[in-house]
CSV table of C-alpha atoms in Angstrom, one decimal:
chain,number,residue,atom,x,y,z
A,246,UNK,CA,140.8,179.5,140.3
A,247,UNK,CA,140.2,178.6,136.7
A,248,UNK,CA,140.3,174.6,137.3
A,249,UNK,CA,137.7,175.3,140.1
A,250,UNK,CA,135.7,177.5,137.5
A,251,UNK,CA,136.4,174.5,135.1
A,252,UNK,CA,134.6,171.8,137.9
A,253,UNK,CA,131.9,174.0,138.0
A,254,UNK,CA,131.4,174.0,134.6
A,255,UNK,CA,128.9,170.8,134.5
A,256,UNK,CA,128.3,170.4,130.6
A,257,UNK,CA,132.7,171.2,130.3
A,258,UNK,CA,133.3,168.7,132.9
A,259,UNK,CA,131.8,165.8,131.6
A,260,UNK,CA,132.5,166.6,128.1
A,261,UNK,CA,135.9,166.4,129.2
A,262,UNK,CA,135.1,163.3,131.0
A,263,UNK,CA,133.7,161.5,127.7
A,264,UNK,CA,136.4,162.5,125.9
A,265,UNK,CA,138.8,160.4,128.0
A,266,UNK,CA,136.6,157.6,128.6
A,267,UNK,CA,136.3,157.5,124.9
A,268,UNK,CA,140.3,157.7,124.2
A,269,UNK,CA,141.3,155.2,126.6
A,270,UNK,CA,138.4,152.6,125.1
A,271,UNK,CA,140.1,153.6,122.3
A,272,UNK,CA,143.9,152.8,123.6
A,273,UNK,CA,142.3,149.4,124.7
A,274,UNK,CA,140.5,148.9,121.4
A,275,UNK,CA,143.9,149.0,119.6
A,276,UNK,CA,145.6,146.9,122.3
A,277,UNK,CA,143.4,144.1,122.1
A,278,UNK,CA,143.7,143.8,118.3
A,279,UNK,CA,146.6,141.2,118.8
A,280,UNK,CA,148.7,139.8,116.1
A,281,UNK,CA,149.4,141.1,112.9
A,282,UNK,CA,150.5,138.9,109.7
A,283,UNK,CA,152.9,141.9,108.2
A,284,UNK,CA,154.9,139.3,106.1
A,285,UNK,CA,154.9,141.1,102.3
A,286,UNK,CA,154.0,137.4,100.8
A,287,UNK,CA,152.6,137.2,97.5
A,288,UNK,CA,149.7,134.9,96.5
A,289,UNK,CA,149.8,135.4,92.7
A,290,UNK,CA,148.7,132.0,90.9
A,291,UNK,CA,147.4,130.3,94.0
A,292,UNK,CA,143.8,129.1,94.0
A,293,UNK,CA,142.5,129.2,97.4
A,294,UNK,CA,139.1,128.4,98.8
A,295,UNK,CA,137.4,130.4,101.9
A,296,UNK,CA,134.2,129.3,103.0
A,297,UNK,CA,131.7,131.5,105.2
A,298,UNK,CA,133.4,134.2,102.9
A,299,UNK,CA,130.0,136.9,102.4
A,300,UNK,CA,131.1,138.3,105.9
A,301,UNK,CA,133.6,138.7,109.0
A,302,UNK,CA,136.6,137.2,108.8
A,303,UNK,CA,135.8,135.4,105.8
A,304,UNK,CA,135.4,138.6,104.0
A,305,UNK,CA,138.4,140.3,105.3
A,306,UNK,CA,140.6,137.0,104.8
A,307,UNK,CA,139.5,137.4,100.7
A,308,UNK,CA,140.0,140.9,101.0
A,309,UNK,CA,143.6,140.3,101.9
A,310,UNK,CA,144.1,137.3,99.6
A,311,UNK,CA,142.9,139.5,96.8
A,312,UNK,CA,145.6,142.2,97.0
A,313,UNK,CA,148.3,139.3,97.1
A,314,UNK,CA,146.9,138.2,93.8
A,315,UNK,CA,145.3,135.1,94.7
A,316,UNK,CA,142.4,133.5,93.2
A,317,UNK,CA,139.8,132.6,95.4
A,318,UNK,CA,136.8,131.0,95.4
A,319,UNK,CA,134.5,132.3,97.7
A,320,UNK,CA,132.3,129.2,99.2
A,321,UNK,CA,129.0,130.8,100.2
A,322,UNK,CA,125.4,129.6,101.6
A,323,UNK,CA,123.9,132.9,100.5
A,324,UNK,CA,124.6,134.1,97.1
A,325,UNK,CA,123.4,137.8,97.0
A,326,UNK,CA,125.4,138.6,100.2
A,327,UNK,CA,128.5,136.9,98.7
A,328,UNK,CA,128.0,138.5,95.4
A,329,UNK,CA,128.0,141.8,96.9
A,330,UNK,CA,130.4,141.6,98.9
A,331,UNK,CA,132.3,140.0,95.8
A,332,UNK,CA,132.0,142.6,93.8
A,333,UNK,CA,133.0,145.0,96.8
A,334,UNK,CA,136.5,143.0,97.1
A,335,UNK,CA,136.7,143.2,93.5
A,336,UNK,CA,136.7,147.2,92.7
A,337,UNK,CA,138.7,148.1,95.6
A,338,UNK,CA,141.6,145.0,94.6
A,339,UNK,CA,140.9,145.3,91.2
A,340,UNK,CA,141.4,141.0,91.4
A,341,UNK,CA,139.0,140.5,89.0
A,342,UNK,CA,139.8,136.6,89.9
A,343,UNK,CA,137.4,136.0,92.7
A,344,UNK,CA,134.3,134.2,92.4
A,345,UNK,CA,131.4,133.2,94.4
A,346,UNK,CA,130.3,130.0,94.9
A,347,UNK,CA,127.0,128.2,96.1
A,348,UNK,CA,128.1,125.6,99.3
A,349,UNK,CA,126.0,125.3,101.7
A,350,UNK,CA,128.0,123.6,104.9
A,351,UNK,CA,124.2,122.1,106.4
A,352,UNK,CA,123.9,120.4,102.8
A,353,UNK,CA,126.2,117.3,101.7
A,354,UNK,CA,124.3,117.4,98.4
A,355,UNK,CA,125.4,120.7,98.0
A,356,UNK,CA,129.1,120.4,99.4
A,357,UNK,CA,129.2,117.6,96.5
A,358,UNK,CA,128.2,119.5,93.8
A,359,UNK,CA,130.1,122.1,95.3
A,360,UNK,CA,133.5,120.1,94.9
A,361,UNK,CA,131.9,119.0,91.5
A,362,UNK,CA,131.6,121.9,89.5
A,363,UNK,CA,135.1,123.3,91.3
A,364,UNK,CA,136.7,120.2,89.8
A,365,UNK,CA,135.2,121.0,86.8
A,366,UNK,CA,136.8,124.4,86.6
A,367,UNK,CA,140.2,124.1,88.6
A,368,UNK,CA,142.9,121.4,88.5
A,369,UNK,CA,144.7,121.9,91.3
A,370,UNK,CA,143.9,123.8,94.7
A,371,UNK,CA,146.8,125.6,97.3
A,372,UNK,CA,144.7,126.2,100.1
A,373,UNK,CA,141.7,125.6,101.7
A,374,UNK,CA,140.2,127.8,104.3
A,375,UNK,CA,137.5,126.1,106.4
A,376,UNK,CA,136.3,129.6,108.1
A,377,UNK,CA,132.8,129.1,108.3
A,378,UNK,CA,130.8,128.6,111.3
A,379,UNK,CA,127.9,129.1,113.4
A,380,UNK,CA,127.3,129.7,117.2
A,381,UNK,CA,125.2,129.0,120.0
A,382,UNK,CA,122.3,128.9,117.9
A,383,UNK,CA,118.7,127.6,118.9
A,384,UNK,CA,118.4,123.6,117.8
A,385,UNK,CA,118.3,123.2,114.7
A,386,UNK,CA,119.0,120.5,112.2
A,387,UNK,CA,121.1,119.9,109.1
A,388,UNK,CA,119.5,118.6,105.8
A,389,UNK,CA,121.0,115.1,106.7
A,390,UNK,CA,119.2,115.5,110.6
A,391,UNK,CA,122.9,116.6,112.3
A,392,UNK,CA,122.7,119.1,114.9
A,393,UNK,CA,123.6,122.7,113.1
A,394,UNK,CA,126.5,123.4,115.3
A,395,UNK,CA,128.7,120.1,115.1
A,396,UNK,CA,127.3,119.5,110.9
A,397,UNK,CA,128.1,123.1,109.8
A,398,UNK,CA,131.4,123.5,112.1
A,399,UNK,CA,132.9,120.1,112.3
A,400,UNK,CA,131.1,118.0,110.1
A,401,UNK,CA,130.1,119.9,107.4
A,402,UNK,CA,134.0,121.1,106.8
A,403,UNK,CA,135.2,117.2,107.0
A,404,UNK,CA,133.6,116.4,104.1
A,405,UNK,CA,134.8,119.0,102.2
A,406,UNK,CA,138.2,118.9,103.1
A,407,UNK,CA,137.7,114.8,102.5
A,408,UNK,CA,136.6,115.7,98.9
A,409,UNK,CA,139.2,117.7,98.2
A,410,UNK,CA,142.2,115.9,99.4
A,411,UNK,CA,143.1,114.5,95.9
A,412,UNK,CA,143.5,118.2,94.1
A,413,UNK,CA,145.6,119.2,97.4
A,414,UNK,CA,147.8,116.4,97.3
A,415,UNK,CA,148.4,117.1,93.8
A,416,UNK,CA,149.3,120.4,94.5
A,417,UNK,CA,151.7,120.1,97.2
A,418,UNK,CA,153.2,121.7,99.0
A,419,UNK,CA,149.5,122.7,99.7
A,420,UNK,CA,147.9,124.1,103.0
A,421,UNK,CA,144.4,123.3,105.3
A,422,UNK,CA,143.5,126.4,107.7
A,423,UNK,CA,140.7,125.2,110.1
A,424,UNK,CA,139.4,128.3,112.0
A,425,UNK,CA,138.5,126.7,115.4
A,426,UNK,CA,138.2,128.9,118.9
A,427,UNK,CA,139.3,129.2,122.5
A,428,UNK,CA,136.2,127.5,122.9
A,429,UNK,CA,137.3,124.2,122.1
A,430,UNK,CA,139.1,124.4,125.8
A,431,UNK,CA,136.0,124.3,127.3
A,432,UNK,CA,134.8,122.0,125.2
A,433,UNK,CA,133.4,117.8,125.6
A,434,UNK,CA,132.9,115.6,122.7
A,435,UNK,CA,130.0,113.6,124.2
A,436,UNK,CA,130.2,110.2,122.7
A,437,UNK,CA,126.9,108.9,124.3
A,438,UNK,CA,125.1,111.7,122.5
A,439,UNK,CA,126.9,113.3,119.9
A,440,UNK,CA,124.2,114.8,117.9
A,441,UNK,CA,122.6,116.1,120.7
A,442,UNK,CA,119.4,114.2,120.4
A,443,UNK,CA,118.9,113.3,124.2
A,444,UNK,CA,119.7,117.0,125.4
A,445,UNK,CA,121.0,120.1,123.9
A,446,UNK,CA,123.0,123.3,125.4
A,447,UNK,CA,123.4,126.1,122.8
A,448,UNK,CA,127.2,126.2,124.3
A,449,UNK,CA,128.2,122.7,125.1
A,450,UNK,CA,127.3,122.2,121.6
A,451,UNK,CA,129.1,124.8,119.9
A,452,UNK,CA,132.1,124.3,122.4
A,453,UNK,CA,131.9,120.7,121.4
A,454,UNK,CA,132.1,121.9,117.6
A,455,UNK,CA,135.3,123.3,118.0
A,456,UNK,CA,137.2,120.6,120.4
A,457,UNK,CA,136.0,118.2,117.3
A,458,UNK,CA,138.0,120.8,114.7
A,459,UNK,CA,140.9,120.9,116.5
A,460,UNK,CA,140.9,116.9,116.7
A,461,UNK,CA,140.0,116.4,113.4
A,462,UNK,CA,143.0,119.3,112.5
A,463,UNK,CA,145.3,116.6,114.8
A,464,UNK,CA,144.1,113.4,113.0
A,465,UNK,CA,144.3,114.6,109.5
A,466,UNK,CA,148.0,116.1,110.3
A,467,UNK,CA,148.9,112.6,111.2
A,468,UNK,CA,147.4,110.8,108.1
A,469,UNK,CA,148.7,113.7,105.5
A,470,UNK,CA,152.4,113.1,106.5
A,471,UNK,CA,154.7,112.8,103.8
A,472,UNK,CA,152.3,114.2,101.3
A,473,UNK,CA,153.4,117.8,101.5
A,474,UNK,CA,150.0,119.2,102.9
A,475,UNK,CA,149.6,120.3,106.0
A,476,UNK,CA,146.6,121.5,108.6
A,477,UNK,CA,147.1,123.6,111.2
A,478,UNK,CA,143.9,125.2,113.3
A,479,UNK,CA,143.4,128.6,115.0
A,480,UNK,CA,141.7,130.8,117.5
A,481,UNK,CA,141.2,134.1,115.2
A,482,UNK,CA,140.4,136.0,118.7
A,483,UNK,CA,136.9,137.3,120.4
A,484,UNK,CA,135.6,138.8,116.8
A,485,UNK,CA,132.7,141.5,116.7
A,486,UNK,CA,131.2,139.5,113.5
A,487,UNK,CA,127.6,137.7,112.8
A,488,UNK,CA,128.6,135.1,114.3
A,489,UNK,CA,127.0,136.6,117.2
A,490,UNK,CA,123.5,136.9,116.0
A,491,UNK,CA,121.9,134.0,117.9
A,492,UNK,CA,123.1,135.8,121.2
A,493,UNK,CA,120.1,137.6,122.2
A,494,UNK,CA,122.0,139.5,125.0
A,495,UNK,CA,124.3,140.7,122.4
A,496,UNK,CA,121.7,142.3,120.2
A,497,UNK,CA,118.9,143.3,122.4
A,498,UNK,CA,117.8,147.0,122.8
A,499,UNK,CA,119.8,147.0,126.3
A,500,UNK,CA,122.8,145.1,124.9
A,501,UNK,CA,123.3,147.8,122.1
A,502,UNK,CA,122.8,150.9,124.8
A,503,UNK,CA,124.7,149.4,127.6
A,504,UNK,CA,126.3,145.8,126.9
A,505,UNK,CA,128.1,146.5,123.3
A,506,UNK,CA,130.0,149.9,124.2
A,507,UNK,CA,131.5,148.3,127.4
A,508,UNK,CA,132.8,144.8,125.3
A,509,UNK,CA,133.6,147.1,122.1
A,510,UNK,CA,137.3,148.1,123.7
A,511,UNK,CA,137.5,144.3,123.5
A,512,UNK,CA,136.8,143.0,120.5
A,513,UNK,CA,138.9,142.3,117.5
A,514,UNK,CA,137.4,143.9,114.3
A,515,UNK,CA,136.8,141.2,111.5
A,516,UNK,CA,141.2,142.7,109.9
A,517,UNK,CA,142.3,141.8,113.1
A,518,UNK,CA,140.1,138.6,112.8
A,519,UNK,CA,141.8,137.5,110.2
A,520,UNK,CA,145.1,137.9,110.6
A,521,UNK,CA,146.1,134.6,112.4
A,522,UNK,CA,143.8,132.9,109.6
A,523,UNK,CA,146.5,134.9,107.4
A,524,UNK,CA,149.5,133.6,109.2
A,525,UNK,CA,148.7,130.5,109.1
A,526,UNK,CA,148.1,130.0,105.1
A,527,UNK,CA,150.8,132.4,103.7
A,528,UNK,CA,153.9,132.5,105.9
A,529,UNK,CA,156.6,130.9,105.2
A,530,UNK,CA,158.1,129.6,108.0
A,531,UNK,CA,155.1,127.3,108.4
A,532,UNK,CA,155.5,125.6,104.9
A,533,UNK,CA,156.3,122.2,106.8
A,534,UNK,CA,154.5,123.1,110.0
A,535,UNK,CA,151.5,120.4,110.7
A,536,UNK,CA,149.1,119.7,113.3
A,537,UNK,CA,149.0,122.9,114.9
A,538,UNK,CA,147.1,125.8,116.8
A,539,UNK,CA,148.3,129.4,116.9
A,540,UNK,CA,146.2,132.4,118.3
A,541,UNK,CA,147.6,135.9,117.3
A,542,UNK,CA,149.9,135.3,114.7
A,543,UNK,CA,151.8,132.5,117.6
A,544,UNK,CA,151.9,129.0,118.5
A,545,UNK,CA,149.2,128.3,121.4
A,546,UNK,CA,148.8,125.2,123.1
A,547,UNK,CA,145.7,123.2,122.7
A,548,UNK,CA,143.1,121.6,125.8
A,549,UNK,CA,144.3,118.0,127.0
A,550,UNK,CA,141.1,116.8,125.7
A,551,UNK,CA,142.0,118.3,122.4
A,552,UNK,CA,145.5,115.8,122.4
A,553,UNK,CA,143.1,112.1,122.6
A,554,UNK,CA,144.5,110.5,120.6
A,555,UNK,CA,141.8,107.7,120.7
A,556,UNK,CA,139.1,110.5,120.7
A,557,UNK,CA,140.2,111.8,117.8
A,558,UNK,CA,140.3,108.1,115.6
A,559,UNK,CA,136.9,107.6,117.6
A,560,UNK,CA,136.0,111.1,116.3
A,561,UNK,CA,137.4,110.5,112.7
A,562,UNK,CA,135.3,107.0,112.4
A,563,UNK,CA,132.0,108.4,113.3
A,564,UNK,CA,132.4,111.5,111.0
A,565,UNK,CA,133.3,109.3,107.6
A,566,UNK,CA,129.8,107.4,108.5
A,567,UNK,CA,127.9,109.8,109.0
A,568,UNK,CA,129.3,111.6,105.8
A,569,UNK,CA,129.0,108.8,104.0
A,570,UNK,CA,132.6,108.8,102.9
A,571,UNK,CA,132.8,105.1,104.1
């Protein structure tokens, strides 16, 4: 009698069904949250560099690097937000070593100066975190004329990496994290029309982005051997970060009332983000570990297209010209 009083109850009822609806998106929210880089390593004395840093992962990888004790430099396009959210990381670490710094990935002139002025004030560098990124966003061009997606994502990060091989060759053993994505599996690098210029797909191009950092990750693993750096790449998961911003079914009216609670169960927050970005530059057991892709704190294997050998020197060639490295 009193669970049929209960049904009748209308408002009681589906209370009580909101409540569970809400505890197992809850249960499913934790579940999907995947690996967790636990390890109790210390980073006190490294200098480490994170760009895309003001936000997402970025952010939380500082975060994290900051209670280790690490100094890091905190590569930015946009100074205020990085500031901010510098000086956020900063009371609640109390690191007071962590600084922002104007790089702008769609600007070699100011990846150059960049790497100039960080020259200037650091002789040696441990790690390098190439974390910043853009996606699926309308076309648009870098300062040099590269499509945004592949000059930000692939391009812009070769340089800098390029730039700063000398400092973290002299500080081996030394470590390159390139955050690339599941995406590079379904990704083509189209060698007729690399920059997009004929035809352009939001997502080919992106997916294209990140196939080209997992073969640059490949060819650079190869040509750093027997220096003591190494590069390994990763998939830091489905993130709910900015980096979904040019998504306009992900931040319309209907996608925040319907779209984004049904996909919130699923998404990683920007900790969780991070952690295989975590993995991969502080533990241990990777220190001679080269040439790589985990997801979730684990070794993943990568696309076919991803292990071309050619494509990759083909890819490698095309990105020193356009860079201007050679």
């Amino acid at each position: 009698m009193g669970l049929f009083t209960f049904m009748k109850s209308r408002p009681i009822f589906w209370l009580s069904v909101t409540g569970t609806a809400v505890g197992i998106a809850c249960f499913v929210k934790d579940l999907m949250q995947g690996g967790k880089f636990d390890k109790p390593n210390r980073a006190d004395g490294k200098v480490i560099i994170v760009t895309g840093s003001n936000t997402g992962i970025g952010k939380e990888t500082v975060r994290e690097l900051a209670k280790r004790g690490a100094k890091v430099y905190m590569a930015c396009r946009d100074m205020k937000k990085c500031e901010e959210a510098r000086q956020e990381i900063v009371l609640e670490t109390r690191n007071k070593y962590i600084y922002c710094r104007k790089c702008d990935l769609a600007s070699m002139d100011s990846i150059h100066k960049f790497v100039d002025e960080f020259k200037k004030e650091q002789s040696h560098l441990d790690i390098l975190i190439n974390n910043a990124g853009v996606m699926r966003c309308p076309r648009t061009l870098t300062t040099e004329g590269f499509e945004m997606q592949l000059g930000v994502n692939h391009l812009g990060h070769f340089l800098l990496t390029n730039l700063l091989l000398d400092l973290l060759k002299k500080s081996a053993p030394s470590r390159i994290v390139v955050v690339s994505s599941l995406a590079h599996t379904r990704g083509e690098i189209n060698v007729a029309d690399l920059n997009s210029e004929n035809s352009y797909d939001e997502g080919k191009a992106y997916n294209q982005s990140k196939l080209a950092n997992v073969l640059f990750t490949r060819e650079l693993a190869k040509r750093l051997q027997g220096t003591g750096v190494t590069v390994n790449a990763l998939h830091p998961g489905v993130v709910d970060t900015e980096l979904f911003r040019h998504m306009s079914f992900f931040n319309s009216f209907f996608a925040s009332l319907v779209f984004r609670p049904l996909v919130w169960p699923f998404l990683k927050t920007p900790k969780f983000g991070a952690q295989t970005t975590l993995y991969a530059a502080l533990d241990e057991d990777l220190h001679n570990v080269s040439g790589q892709y985990f997801s979730d704190c684990a070794l993943k294997d990568v696309a076919p297209a991803a292990k071309d050998d050619a494509l990759a020197k083909w890819l490698w060639a095309v990105s020193e010209k356009w860079t201007k490295l050679k």
